JSON list of C-alpha atoms in Angstrom, two decimals:
[
{"chain": "A", "resi": 26, "resn": "GLY", "atom": "CA", "xyz": [0.15, 0.27, 0.06]},
{"chain": "A", "resi": 27, "resn": "ASP", "atom": "CA", "xyz": [0.74, 3.75, 0.01]},
{"chain": "A", "resi": 28, "resn": "SER", "atom": "CA", "xyz": [3.17, 4.62, 2.57]},
{"chain": "A", "resi": 29, "resn": "VAL", "atom": "CA", "xyz": [5.44, 7.81, 3.34]},
{"chain": "A", "resi": 30, "resn": "THR", "atom": "CA", "xyz": [8.71, 8.00, 5.25]},
{"chain": "A", "resi": 31, "resn": "GLN", "atom": "CA", "xyz": [10.25, 10.91, 6.87]},
{"chain": "A", "resi": 32, "resn": "MET", "atom": "CA", "xyz": [13.41, 11.75, 8.71]},
{"chain": "A", "resi": 33, "resn": "GLU", "atom": "CA", "xyz": [13.65, 10.58, 12.53]},
{"chain": "A", "resi": 34, "resn": "GLY", "atom": "CA", "xyz": [14.09, 13.76, 14.69]},
{"chain": "A", "resi": 35, "resn": "PRO", "atom": "CA", "xyz": [14.45, 15.88, 16.28]},
{"chain": "A", "resi": 36, "resn": "VAL", "atom": "CA", "xyz": [16.06, 18.40, 14.08]},
{"chain": "A", "resi": 37, "resn": "THR", "atom": "CA", "xyz": [17.69, 20.98, 16.03]},
{"chain": "A", "resi": 38, "resn": "LEU", "atom": "CA", "xyz": [19.08, 24.23, 14.62]},
{"chain": "A", "resi": 39, "resn": "SER", "atom": "CA", "xyz": [19.78, 27.84, 15.47]},
{"chain": "A", "resi": 40, "resn": "GLU", "atom": "CA", "xyz": [17.69, 30.80, 14.39]},
{"chain": "A", "resi": 41, "resn": "GLU", "atom": "CA", "xyz": [18.39, 31.62, 10.73]},
{"chain": "A", "resi": 42, "resn": "ALA", "atom": "CA", "xyz": [20.18, 28.01, 9.99]},
{"chain": "A", "resi": 43, "resn": "PHE", "atom": "CA", "xyz": [18.94, 26.19, 6.72]},
{"chain": "A", "resi": 44, "resn": "LEU", "atom": "CA", "xyz": [16.12, 23.49, 7.09]},
{"chain": "A", "resi": 45, "resn": "THR", "atom": "CA", "xyz": [15.75, 20.30, 5.25]},
{"chain": "A", "resi": 46, "resn": "ILE", "atom": "CA", "xyz": [13.38, 17.69, 6.13]},
{"chain": "A", "resi": 47, "resn": "ASN", "atom": "CA", "xyz": [13.73, 14.69, 3.99]},
{"chain": "A", "resi": 48, "resn": "CYS", "atom": "CA", "xyz": [10.20, 12.89, 2.95]},
{"chain": "A", "resi": 49, "resn": "THR", "atom": "CA", "xyz": [9.81, 9.93, 0.27]},
{"chain": "A", "resi": 50, "resn": "TYR", "atom": "CA", "xyz": [6.96, 8.06, -0.70]},
{"chain": "A", "resi": 51, "resn": "THR", "atom": "CA", "xyz": [5.76, 5.17, -2.01]},
{"chain": "A", "resi": 52, "resn": "ALA", "atom": "CA", "xyz": [2.85, 5.07, -4.14]},
{"chain": "A", "resi": 53, "resn": "THR", "atom": "CA", "xyz": [0.67, 3.52, -7.14]},
{"chain": "A", "resi": 54, "resn": "GLY", "atom": "CA", "xyz": [0.07, 6.49, -9.77]},
{"chain": "A", "resi": 55, "resn": "TYR", "atom": "CA", "xyz": [0.59, 9.84, -9.07]},
{"chain": "A", "resi": 56, "resn": "PRO", "atom": "CA", "xyz": [-0.55, 10.99, -5.52]},
{"chain": "A", "resi": 57, "resn": "SER", "atom": "CA", "xyz": [-1.05, 14.65, -4.29]},
{"chain": "A", "resi": 58, "resn": "LEU", "atom": "CA", "xyz": [1.78, 15.61, -1.62]},
{"chain": "A", "resi": 59, "resn": "PHE", "atom": "CA", "xyz": [1.44, 17.76, 1.64]},
{"chain": "A", "resi": 60, "resn": "TRP", "atom": "CA", "xyz": [3.33, 18.98, 4.36]},
{"chain": "A", "resi": 61, "resn": "TYR", "atom": "CA", "xyz": [1.29, 19.67, 7.42]},
{"chain": "A", "resi": 62, "resn": "VAL", "atom": "CA", "xyz": [2.51, 21.40, 10.66]},
{"chain": "A", "resi": 63, "resn": "GLN", "atom": "CA", "xyz": [1.51, 21.07, 14.47]},
{"chain": "A", "resi": 64, "resn": "TYR", "atom": "CA", "xyz": [2.62, 23.49, 16.50]},
{"chain": "A", "resi": 65, "resn": "PRO", "atom": "CA", "xyz": [2.46, 22.79, 20.25]},
{"chain": "A", "resi": 66, "resn": "GLY", "atom": "CA", "xyz": [-0.73, 21.82, 21.73]},
{"chain": "A", "resi": 67, "resn": "GLU", "atom": "CA", "xyz": [-2.53, 22.66, 18.37]},
{"chain": "A", "resi": 68, "resn": "GLY", "atom": "CA", "xyz": [-3.82, 20.66, 15.95]},
{"chain": "A", "resi": 69, "resn": "LEU", "atom": "CA", "xyz": [-2.65, 20.17, 12.34]},
{"chain": "A", "resi": 70, "resn": "GLN", "atom": "CA", "xyz": [-2.69, 22.65, 9.53]},
{"chain": "A", "resi": 71, "resn": "LEU", "atom": "CA", "xyz": [-1.79, 22.43, 6.01]},
{"chain": "A", "resi": 72, "resn": "LEU", "atom": "CA", "xyz": [1.43, 24.21, 5.27]},
{"chain": "A", "resi": 73, "resn": "LEU", "atom": "CA", "xyz": [1.90, 23.49, 1.41]},
{"chain": "A", "resi": 74, "resn": "LYS", "atom": "CA", "xyz": [0.88, 20.85, -1.34]},
{"chain": "A", "resi": 75, "resn": "ALA", "atom": "CA", "xyz": [1.81, 19.88, -4.84]},
{"chain": "A", "resi": 76, "resn": "THR", "atom": "CA", "xyz": [-0.48, 18.07, -6.92]},
{"chain": "A", "resi": 77, "resn": "LYS", "atom": "CA", "xyz": [1.55, 17.13, -9.73]},
{"chain": "A", "resi": 78, "resn": "ALA", "atom": "CA", "xyz": [5.46, 16.12, -10.41]},
{"chain": "A", "resi": 79, "resn": "ASP", "atom": "CA", "xyz": [7.70, 19.37, -10.91]},
{"chain": "A", "resi": 80, "resn": "ASP", "atom": "CA", "xyz": [5.12, 21.22, -8.80]},
{"chain": "A", "resi": 81, "resn": "LYS", "atom": "CA", "xyz": [6.55, 23.60, -6.05]},
{"chain": "A", "resi": 82, "resn": "GLY", "atom": "CA", "xyz": [4.66, 24.11, -3.08]},
{"chain": "A", "resi": 83, "resn": "SER", "atom": "CA", "xyz": [5.40, 27.25, -0.91]},
{"chain": "A", "resi": 84, "resn": "ASN", "atom": "CA", "xyz": [4.18, 29.10, 1.94]},
{"chain": "A", "resi": 85, "resn": "LYS", "atom": "CA", "xyz": [5.74, 31.14, 4.90]},
{"chain": "A", "resi": 86, "resn": "GLY", "atom": "CA", "xyz": [9.05, 30.99, 3.44]},
{"chain": "A", "resi": 87, "resn": "PHE", "atom": "CA", "xyz": [8.73, 27.07, 3.48]},
{"chain": "A", "resi": 88, "resn": "GLU", "atom": "CA", "xyz": [9.29, 25.11, 0.08]},
{"chain": "A", "resi": 89, "resn": "ALA", "atom": "CA", "xyz": [8.90, 21.68, -1.07]},
{"chain": "A", "resi": 90, "resn": "THR", "atom": "CA", "xyz": [9.13, 20.32, -5.07]},
{"chain": "A", "resi": 91, "resn": "TYR", "atom": "CA", "xyz": [7.29, 17.22, -6.23]},
{"chain": "A", "resi": 92, "resn": "ARG", "atom": "CA", "xyz": [10.01, 14.88, -7.63]},
{"chain": "A", "resi": 93, "resn": "LYS", "atom": "CA", "xyz": [8.44, 11.92, -9.07]},
{"chain": "A", "resi": 94, "resn": "GLU", "atom": "CA", "xyz": [11.81, 10.47, -10.53]},
{"chain": "A", "resi": 95, "resn": "THR", "atom": "CA", "xyz": [13.39, 10.38, -7.10]},
{"chain": "A", "resi": 96, "resn": "THR", "atom": "CA", "xyz": [10.01, 9.74, -5.18]},
{"chain": "A", "resi": 97, "resn": "SER", "atom": "CA", "xyz": [10.56, 12.91, -2.92]},
{"chain": "A", "resi": 98, "resn": "PHE", "atom": "CA", "xyz": [9.09, 15.83, -1.30]},
{"chain": "A", "resi": 99, "resn": "HIS", "atom": "CA", "xyz": [11.49, 17.49, 0.86]},
{"chain": "A", "resi": 100, "resn": "LEU", "atom": "CA", "xyz": [10.75, 20.22, 2.91]},
{"chain": "A", "resi": 101, "resn": "GLU", "atom": "CA", "xyz": [13.12, 23.53, 2.93]},
{"chain": "A", "resi": 102, "resn": "LYS", "atom": "CA", "xyz": [13.43, 26.87, 4.66]},
{"chain": "A", "resi": 103, "resn": "GLY", "atom": "CA", "xyz": [16.13, 29.10, 4.10]},
{"chain": "A", "resi": 104, "resn": "SER", "atom": "CA", "xyz": [16.29, 30.85, 7.61]},
{"chain": "A", "resi": 105, "resn": "VAL", "atom": "CA", "xyz": [14.12, 29.28, 10.42]},
{"chain": "A", "resi": 106, "resn": "GLN", "atom": "CA", "xyz": [13.02, 31.14, 13.16]},
{"chain": "A", "resi": 107, "resn": "VAL", "atom": "CA", "xyz": [11.97, 29.96, 16.68]},
{"chain": "A", "resi": 108, "resn": "SER", "atom": "CA", "xyz": [8.67, 30.46, 15.94]},
{"chain": "A", "resi": 109, "resn": "ASP", "atom": "CA", "xyz": [8.84, 27.50, 13.26]},
{"chain": "A", "resi": 110, "resn": "SER", "atom": "CA", "xyz": [9.42, 24.81, 16.02]},
{"chain": "A", "resi": 111, "resn": "ALA", "atom": "CA", "xyz": [6.90, 22.36, 15.70]},
{"chain": "A", "resi": 112, "resn": "VAL", "atom": "CA", "xyz": [6.34, 18.90, 14.37]},
{"chain": "A", "resi": 113, "resn": "TYR", "atom": "CA", "xyz": [5.99, 18.64, 10.51]},
{"chain": "A", "resi": 114, "resn": "PHE", "atom": "CA", "xyz": [4.36, 15.68, 8.69]},
{"chain": "A", "resi": 115, "resn": "CYS", "atom": "CA", "xyz": [4.79, 14.72, 5.15]},
{"chain": "A", "resi": 116, "resn": "ALA", "atom": "CA", "xyz": [1.54, 12.90, 3.57]},
{"chain": "A", "resi": 117, "resn": "LEU", "atom": "CA", "xyz": [0.10, 11.74, 0.22]},
{"chain": "A", "resi": 118, "resn": "SER", "atom": "CA", "xyz": [-3.37, 10.95, -0.89]},
{"chain": "A", "resi": 119, "resn": "ALA", "atom": "CA", "xyz": [-4.23, 9.38, -4.05]},
{"chain": "A", "resi": 120, "resn": "ASN", "atom": "CA", "xyz": [-6.04, 11.17, -6.58]},
{"chain": "A", "resi": 121, "resn": "THR", "atom": "CA", "xyz": [-8.51, 8.53, -7.28]},
{"chain": "A", "resi": 122, "resn": "GLY", "atom": "CA", "xyz": [-11.30, 7.05, -4.80]},
{"chain": "A", "resi": 123, "resn": "PHE", "atom": "CA", "xyz": [-11.76, 8.69, -1.68]},
{"chain": "A", "resi": 124, "resn": "GLN", "atom": "CA", "xyz": [-8.44, 10.34, -1.48]},
{"chain": "A", "resi": 125, "resn": "LYS", "atom": "CA", "xyz": [-7.42, 9.48, 2.04]},
{"chain": "A", "resi": 126, "resn": "LEU", "atom": "CA", "xyz": [-4.22, 11.29, 3.51]},
{"chain": "A", "resi": 127, "resn": "VAL", "atom": "CA", "xyz": [-1.23, 8.84, 4.49]},
{"chain": "A", "resi": 128, "resn": "PHE", "atom": "CA", "xyz": [1.00, 10.41, 6.88]},
{"chain": "A", "resi": 129, "resn": "GLY", "atom": "CA", "xyz": [4.53, 9.93, 7.67]},
{"chain": "A", "resi": 130, "resn": "THR", "atom": "CA", "xyz": [5.78, 9.71, 11.63]},
{"chain": "A", "resi": 131, "resn": "GLY", "atom": "CA", "xyz": [6.36, 13.42, 11.92]},
{"chain": "A", "resi": 132, "resn": "THR", "atom": "CA", "xyz": [9.69, 15.21, 12.12]},
{"chain": "A", "resi": 133, "resn": "ARG", "atom": "CA", "xyz": [10.06, 17.64, 15.54]},
{"chain": "A", "resi": 134, "resn": "LEU", "atom": "CA", "xyz": [12.10, 20.65, 14.49]},
{"chain": "A", "resi": 135, "resn": "LEU", "atom": "CA", "xyz": [13.66, 22.77, 17.68]},
{"chain": "A", "resi": 136, "resn": "VAL", "atom": "CA", "xyz": [14.99, 26.18, 16.70]},
{"chain": "A", "resi": 137, "resn": "SER", "atom": "CA", "xyz": [16.95, 28.03, 19.46]},
{"chain": "A", "resi": 138, "resn": "PRO", "atom": "CA", "xyz": [17.80, 31.63, 19.56]},
{"chain": "B", "resi": 5, "resn": "ASP", "atom": "CA", "xyz": [-12.12, 30.11, 8.34]},
{"chain": "B", "resi": 6, "resn": "VAL", "atom": "CA", "xyz": [-13.20, 27.11, 8.88]},
{"chain": "B", "resi": 7, "resn": "LYS", "atom": "CA", "xyz": [-13.25, 25.86, 12.42]},
{"chain": "B", "resi": 8, "resn": "VAL", "atom": "CA", "xyz": [-13.26, 22.01, 13.84]},
{"chain": "B", "resi": 9, "resn": "THR", "atom": "CA", "xyz": [-13.71, 22.15, 17.25]},
{"chain": "B", "resi": 10, "resn": "GLN", "atom": "CA", "xyz": [-13.65, 19.03, 19.57]},
{"chain": "B", "resi": 11, "resn": "SER", "atom": "CA", "xyz": [-15.46, 18.77, 22.81]},
{"chain": "B", "resi": 12, "resn": "SER", "atom": "CA", "xyz": [-12.28, 18.23, 25.48]},
{"chain": "B", "resi": 13, "resn": "ARG", "atom": "CA", "xyz": [-9.01, 18.86, 25.24]},
{"chain": "B", "resi": 14, "resn": "TYR", "atom": "CA", "xyz": [-7.84, 16.43, 27.95]},
{"chain": "B", "resi": 15, "resn": "LEU", "atom": "CA", "xyz": [-9.91, 13.58, 29.27]},
{"chain": "B", "resi": 16, "resn": "VAL", "atom": "CA", "xyz": [-9.17, 10.85, 31.86]},
{"chain": "B", "resi": 17, "resn": "LYS", "atom": "CA", "xyz": [-11.38, 7.88, 31.77]},
{"chain": "B", "resi": 18, "resn": "ARG", "atom": "CA", "xyz": [-10.98, 4.38, 33.50]},
{"chain": "B", "resi": 19, "resn": "THR", "atom": "CA", "xyz": [-10.84, 1.07, 31.89]},
{"chain": "B", "resi": 20, "resn": "GLY", "atom": "CA", "xyz": [-13.81, -0.26, 31.05]},
{"chain": "B", "resi": 21, "resn": "GLU", "atom": "CA", "xyz": [-15.79, 3.06, 30.68]},
{"chain": "B", "resi": 22, "resn": "LYS", "atom": "CA", "xyz": [-17.78, 4.04, 27.35]},
{"chain": "B", "resi": 23, "resn": "VAL", "atom": "CA", "xyz": [-15.88, 6.92, 26.16]},
{"chain": "B", "resi": 24, "resn": "PHE", "atom": "CA", "xyz": [-17.57, 9.89, 23.71]},
{"chain": "B", "resi": 25, "resn": "LEU", "atom": "CA", "xyz": [-15.29, 12.03, 21.68]},
{"chain": "B", "resi": 26, "resn": "GLU", "atom": "CA", "xyz": [-17.12, 14.67, 19.92]},
{"chain": "B", "resi": 27, "resn": "CYS", "atom": "CA", "xyz": [-16.31, 16.79, 17.05]},
{"chain": "B", "resi": 28, "resn": "VAL", "atom": "CA", "xyz": [-17.99, 19.63, 15.34]},
{"chain": "B", "resi": 29, "resn": "GLN", "atom": "CA", "xyz": [-17.39, 21.62, 12.07]},
{"chain": "B", "resi": 30, "resn": "ASP", "atom": "CA", "xyz": [-18.81, 24.78, 10.94]},
{"chain": "B", "resi": 31, "resn": "MET", "atom": "CA", "xyz": [-18.36, 25.07, 7.03]},
{"chain": "B", "resi": 32, "resn": "ASP", "atom": "CA", "xyz": [-20.82, 22.19, 5.65]},
{"chain": "B", "resi": 33, "resn": "HIS", "atom": "CA", "xyz": [-18.02, 19.67, 4.81]},
{"chain": "B", "resi": 34, "resn": "GLU", "atom": "CA", "xyz": [-19.24, 16.34, 3.71]},
{"chain": "B", "resi": 35, "resn": "ASN", "atom": "CA", "xyz": [-16.25, 14.35, 5.13]},
{"chain": "B", "resi": 36, "resn": "MET", "atom": "CA", "xyz": [-15.05, 13.96, 8.33]},
{"chain": "B", "resi": 37, "resn": "PHE", "atom": "CA", "xyz": [-12.33, 11.96, 10.05]},
{"chain": "B", "resi": 38, "resn": "TRP", "atom": "CA", "xyz": [-10.94, 10.27, 13.15]},
{"chain": "B", "resi": 39, "resn": "TYR", "atom": "CA", "xyz": [-7.59, 9.81, 13.71]},
{"chain": "B", "resi": 40, "resn": "ARG", "atom": "CA", "xyz": [-5.43, 8.80, 16.57]},
{"chain": "B", "resi": 41, "resn": "GLN", "atom": "CA", "xyz": [-1.63, 10.23, 16.97]},
{"chain": "B", "resi": 42, "resn": "ASP", "atom": "CA", "xyz": [1.01, 8.37, 18.86]},
{"chain": "B", "resi": 43, "resn": "PRO", "atom": "CA", "xyz": [4.92, 9.09, 19.16]},
{"chain": "B", "resi": 44, "resn": "GLY", "atom": "CA", "xyz": [6.49, 7.12, 16.33]},
{"chain": "B", "resi": 45, "resn": "LEU", "atom": "CA", "xyz": [3.65, 6.13, 14.62]},
{"chain": "B", "resi": 46, "resn": "GLY", "atom": "CA", "xyz": [2.33, 9.55, 13.20]},
{"chain": "B", "resi": 47, "resn": "LEU", "atom": "CA", "xyz": [-1.08, 9.65, 12.37]},
{"chain": "B", "resi": 48, "resn": "ARG", "atom": "CA", "xyz": [-3.57, 6.77, 12.00]},
{"chain": "B", "resi": 49, "resn": "LEU", "atom": "CA", "xyz": [-7.21, 6.55, 10.36]},
{"chain": "B", "resi": 50, "resn": "ILE", "atom": "CA", "xyz": [-9.77, 5.17, 12.89]},
{"chain": "B", "resi": 51, "resn": "TYR", "atom": "CA", "xyz": [-12.72, 6.02, 10.99]},
{"chain": "B", "resi": 52, "resn": "PHE", "atom": "CA", "xyz": [-14.29, 8.39, 8.30]},
{"chain": "B", "resi": 53, "resn": "SER", "atom": "CA", "xyz": [-17.70, 9.36, 7.08]},
{"chain": "B", "resi": 54, "resn": "TYR", "atom": "CA", "xyz": [-18.74, 10.44, 3.37]},
{"chain": "B", "resi": 55, "resn": "ASP", "atom": "CA", "xyz": [-21.74, 12.30, 4.55]},
{"chain": "B", "resi": 56, "resn": "VAL", "atom": "CA", "xyz": [-24.29, 12.18, 6.96]},
{"chain": "B", "resi": 57, "resn": "LYS", "atom": "CA", "xyz": [-25.00, 8.44, 8.37]},
{"chain": "B", "resi": 58, "resn": "MET", "atom": "CA", "xyz": [-22.07, 7.34, 6.14]},
{"chain": "B", "resi": 59, "resn": "LYS", "atom": "CA", "xyz": [-19.49, 5.70, 7.75]},
{"chain": "B", "resi": 60, "resn": "GLU", "atom": "CA", "xyz": [-16.30, 3.69, 6.67]},
{"chain": "B", "resi": 61, "resn": "LYS", "atom": "CA", "xyz": [-13.63, 1.71, 8.78]},
{"chain": "B", "resi": 62, "resn": "GLY", "atom": "CA", "xyz": [-10.15, 3.17, 8.62]},
{"chain": "B", "resi": 63, "resn": "ASP", "atom": "CA", "xyz": [-6.81, 1.44, 9.15]},
{"chain": "B", "resi": 64, "resn": "ILE", "atom": "CA", "xyz": [-7.48, 0.60, 13.05]},
{"chain": "B", "resi": 65, "resn": "PRO", "atom": "CA", "xyz": [-11.25, 0.53, 13.66]},
{"chain": "B", "resi": 66, "resn": "GLU", "atom": "CA", "xyz": [-10.74, -2.17, 16.13]},
{"chain": "B", "resi": 67, "resn": "GLY", "atom": "CA", "xyz": [-12.25, -1.13, 19.74]},
{"chain": "B", "resi": 68, "resn": "TYR", "atom": "CA", "xyz": [-13.88, 1.96, 18.11]},
{"chain": "B", "resi": 69, "resn": "SER", "atom": "CA", "xyz": [-16.97, 2.91, 16.73]},
{"chain": "B", "resi": 70, "resn": "VAL", "atom": "CA", "xyz": [-18.58, 6.05, 15.26]},
{"chain": "B", "resi": 71, "resn": "SER", "atom": "CA", "xyz": [-22.01, 8.05, 14.56]},
{"chain": "B", "resi": 72, "resn": "ARG", "atom": "CA", "xyz": [-22.89, 11.00, 12.40]},
{"chain": "B", "resi": 73, "resn": "GLU", "atom": "CA", "xyz": [-26.30, 11.86, 12.81]},
{"chain": "B", "resi": 74, "resn": "LYS", "atom": "CA", "xyz": [-25.84, 15.36, 11.59]},
{"chain": "B", "resi": 75, "resn": "LYS", "atom": "CA", "xyz": [-23.84, 16.52, 8.87]},
{"chain": "B", "resi": 76, "resn": "GLU", "atom": "CA", "xyz": [-21.64, 19.06, 11.15]},
{"chain": "B", "resi": 77, "resn": "ARG", "atom": "CA", "xyz": [-20.98, 16.25, 14.08]},
{"chain": "B", "resi": 78, "resn": "PHE", "atom": "CA", "xyz": [-18.88, 13.17, 14.18]},
{"chain": "B", "resi": 79, "resn": "SER", "atom": "CA", "xyz": [-18.55, 11.13, 17.07]},
{"chain": "B", "resi": 80, "resn": "LEU", "atom": "CA", "xyz": [-15.93, 8.54, 18.41]},
{"chain": "B", "resi": 81, "resn": "ILE", "atom": "CA", "xyz": [-17.07, 5.96, 20.63]},
{"chain": "B", "resi": 82, "resn": "LEU", "atom": "CA", "xyz": [-14.94, 3.65, 22.35]},
{"chain": "B", "resi": 83, "resn": "GLU", "atom": "CA", "xyz": [-17.26, 0.82, 23.87]},
{"chain": "B", "resi": 84, "resn": "SER", "atom": "CA", "xyz": [-14.94, -0.22, 26.58]},
{"chain": "B", "resi": 85, "resn": "ALA", "atom": "CA", "xyz": [-11.80, 1.73, 27.33]},
{"chain": "B", "resi": 86, "resn": "SER", "atom": "CA", "xyz": [-8.52, -0.13, 27.49]},
{"chain": "B", "resi": 87, "resn": "THR", "atom": "CA", "xyz": [-5.02, 1.72, 28.53]},
{"chain": "B", "resi": 88, "resn": "ASN", "atom": "CA", "xyz": [-3.85, 0.97, 25.09]},
{"chain": "B", "resi": 89, "resn": "GLN", "atom": "CA", "xyz": [-6.22, 3.47, 23.92]},
{"chain": "B", "resi": 90, "resn": "THR", "atom": "CA", "xyz": [-4.41, 6.29, 26.01]},
{"chain": "B", "resi": 91, "resn": "SER", "atom": "CA", "xyz": [-3.31, 8.76, 22.79]},
{"chain": "B", "resi": 92, "resn": "MET", "atom": "CA", "xyz": [-4.00, 11.93, 21.16]},
{"chain": "B", "resi": 93, "resn": "TYR", "atom": "CA", "xyz": [-7.23, 11.85, 18.97]},
{"chain": "B", "resi": 94, "resn": "LEU", "atom": "CA", "xyz": [-7.79, 14.12, 16.32]},
{"chain": "B", "resi": 95, "resn": "CYS", "atom": "CA", "xyz": [-10.68, 15.08, 14.13]},
{"chain": "B", "resi": 96, "resn": "ALA", "atom": "CA", "xyz": [-10.68, 16.68, 10.80]},
{"chain": "B", "resi": 97, "resn": "SER", "atom": "CA", "xyz": [-12.95, 17.65, 8.01]},
{"chain": "B", "resi": 98, "resn": "ARG", "atom": "CA", "xyz": [-13.15, 18.29, 4.39]},
{"chain": "B", "resi": 99, "resn": "LEU", "atom": "CA", "xyz": [-15.37, 19.83, 1.93]},
{"chain": "B", "resi": 100, "resn": "THR", "atom": "CA", "xyz": [-15.45, 17.02, -0.54]},
{"chain": "B", "resi": 101, "resn": "SER", "atom": "CA", "xyz": [-13.14, 13.73, -1.72]},
{"chain": "B", "resi": 102, "resn": "ARG", "atom": "CA", "xyz": [-13.58, 15.49, -5.07]},
{"chain": "B", "resi": 103, "resn": "GLY", "atom": "CA", "xyz": [-10.61, 17.97, -6.31]},
{"chain": "B", "resi": 104, "resn": "GLY", "atom": "CA", "xyz": [-8.03, 17.55, -4.12]},
{"chain": "B", "resi": 105, "resn": "TYR", "atom": "CA", "xyz": [-9.18, 19.74, -1.04]},
{"chain": "B", "resi": 106, "resn": "GLU", "atom": "CA", "xyz": [-7.06, 19.81, 2.11]},
{"chain": "B", "resi": 107, "resn": "GLN", "atom": "CA", "xyz": [-8.28, 18.33, 5.76]},
{"chain": "B", "resi": 108, "resn": "TYR", "atom": "CA", "xyz": [-8.93, 20.74, 8.58]},
{"chain": "B", "resi": 109, "resn": "PHE", "atom": "CA", "xyz": [-7.86, 19.51, 11.74]},
{"chain": "B", "resi": 110, "resn": "GLY", "atom": "CA", "xyz": [-9.26, 20.09, 15.54]},
{"chain": "B", "resi": 111, "resn": "PRO", "atom": "CA", "xyz": [-6.63, 20.81, 18.22]},
{"chain": "B", "resi": 112, "resn": "GLY", "atom": "CA", "xyz": [-7.13, 17.27, 19.41]},
{"chain": "B", "resi": 113, "resn": "THR", "atom": "CA", "xyz": [-8.14, 15.50, 22.73]},
{"chain": "B", "resi": 114, "resn": "ARG", "atom": "CA", "xyz": [-5.73, 13.82, 25.07]},
{"chain": "B", "resi": 115, "resn": "LEU", "atom": "CA", "xyz": [-7.65, 10.77, 26.38]},
{"chain": "B", "resi": 116, "resn": "THR", "atom": "CA", "xyz": [-5.82, 8.91, 28.92]},
{"chain": "B", "resi": 117, "resn": "VAL", "atom": "CA", "xyz": [-7.24, 5.51, 30.15]},
{"chain": "B", "resi": 118, "resn": "THR", "atom": "CA", "xyz": [-6.19, 4.33, 33.74]}
]
């Protein structure tokens, strides 16, 4: 079945450092890909998404590019802030049928001043 | 803005109790979902609902049931709570399954079963 693998955390960075969180997927067909973020004490919220190969999703300085050839959707940000500390989830959904989300295990990001 | 609310942020129940977790969305969404979130396991789908009175099992339905009598409300029921159901429970809703719409999540209910 479909699955998502993302890097183990926590990822610990200093403010203004460059961020990469790796995400790879296994799926039949051509899924849509998502990054969700969960701030402390809150539910998940959509950070960005891409629906087809070579699409780049972006939001709040974060970017991720849908790479079909490497089945990857890595999350990047050029300069992280303390307020970016959160848990980041990579997810996919098939583009047919009910389009359920399949999540990775989450990566905790800790940014220190 | 879409709002998904859950009845409790924290809940403590005893083994064997019947537990109700309530979720309400205010945007006339067709689809609703219940997940549990556990460290190292991410989010796992318990049940989902296409529309009013319609429900489908997700990946881990054992020990749970659901009810959707009104479009805006989706209830998760633990028939006889057990300690292995201690977890964070997240509800989500989505406009429809057609067209790549995102899911909107509630703040979660942290359930402890003692």
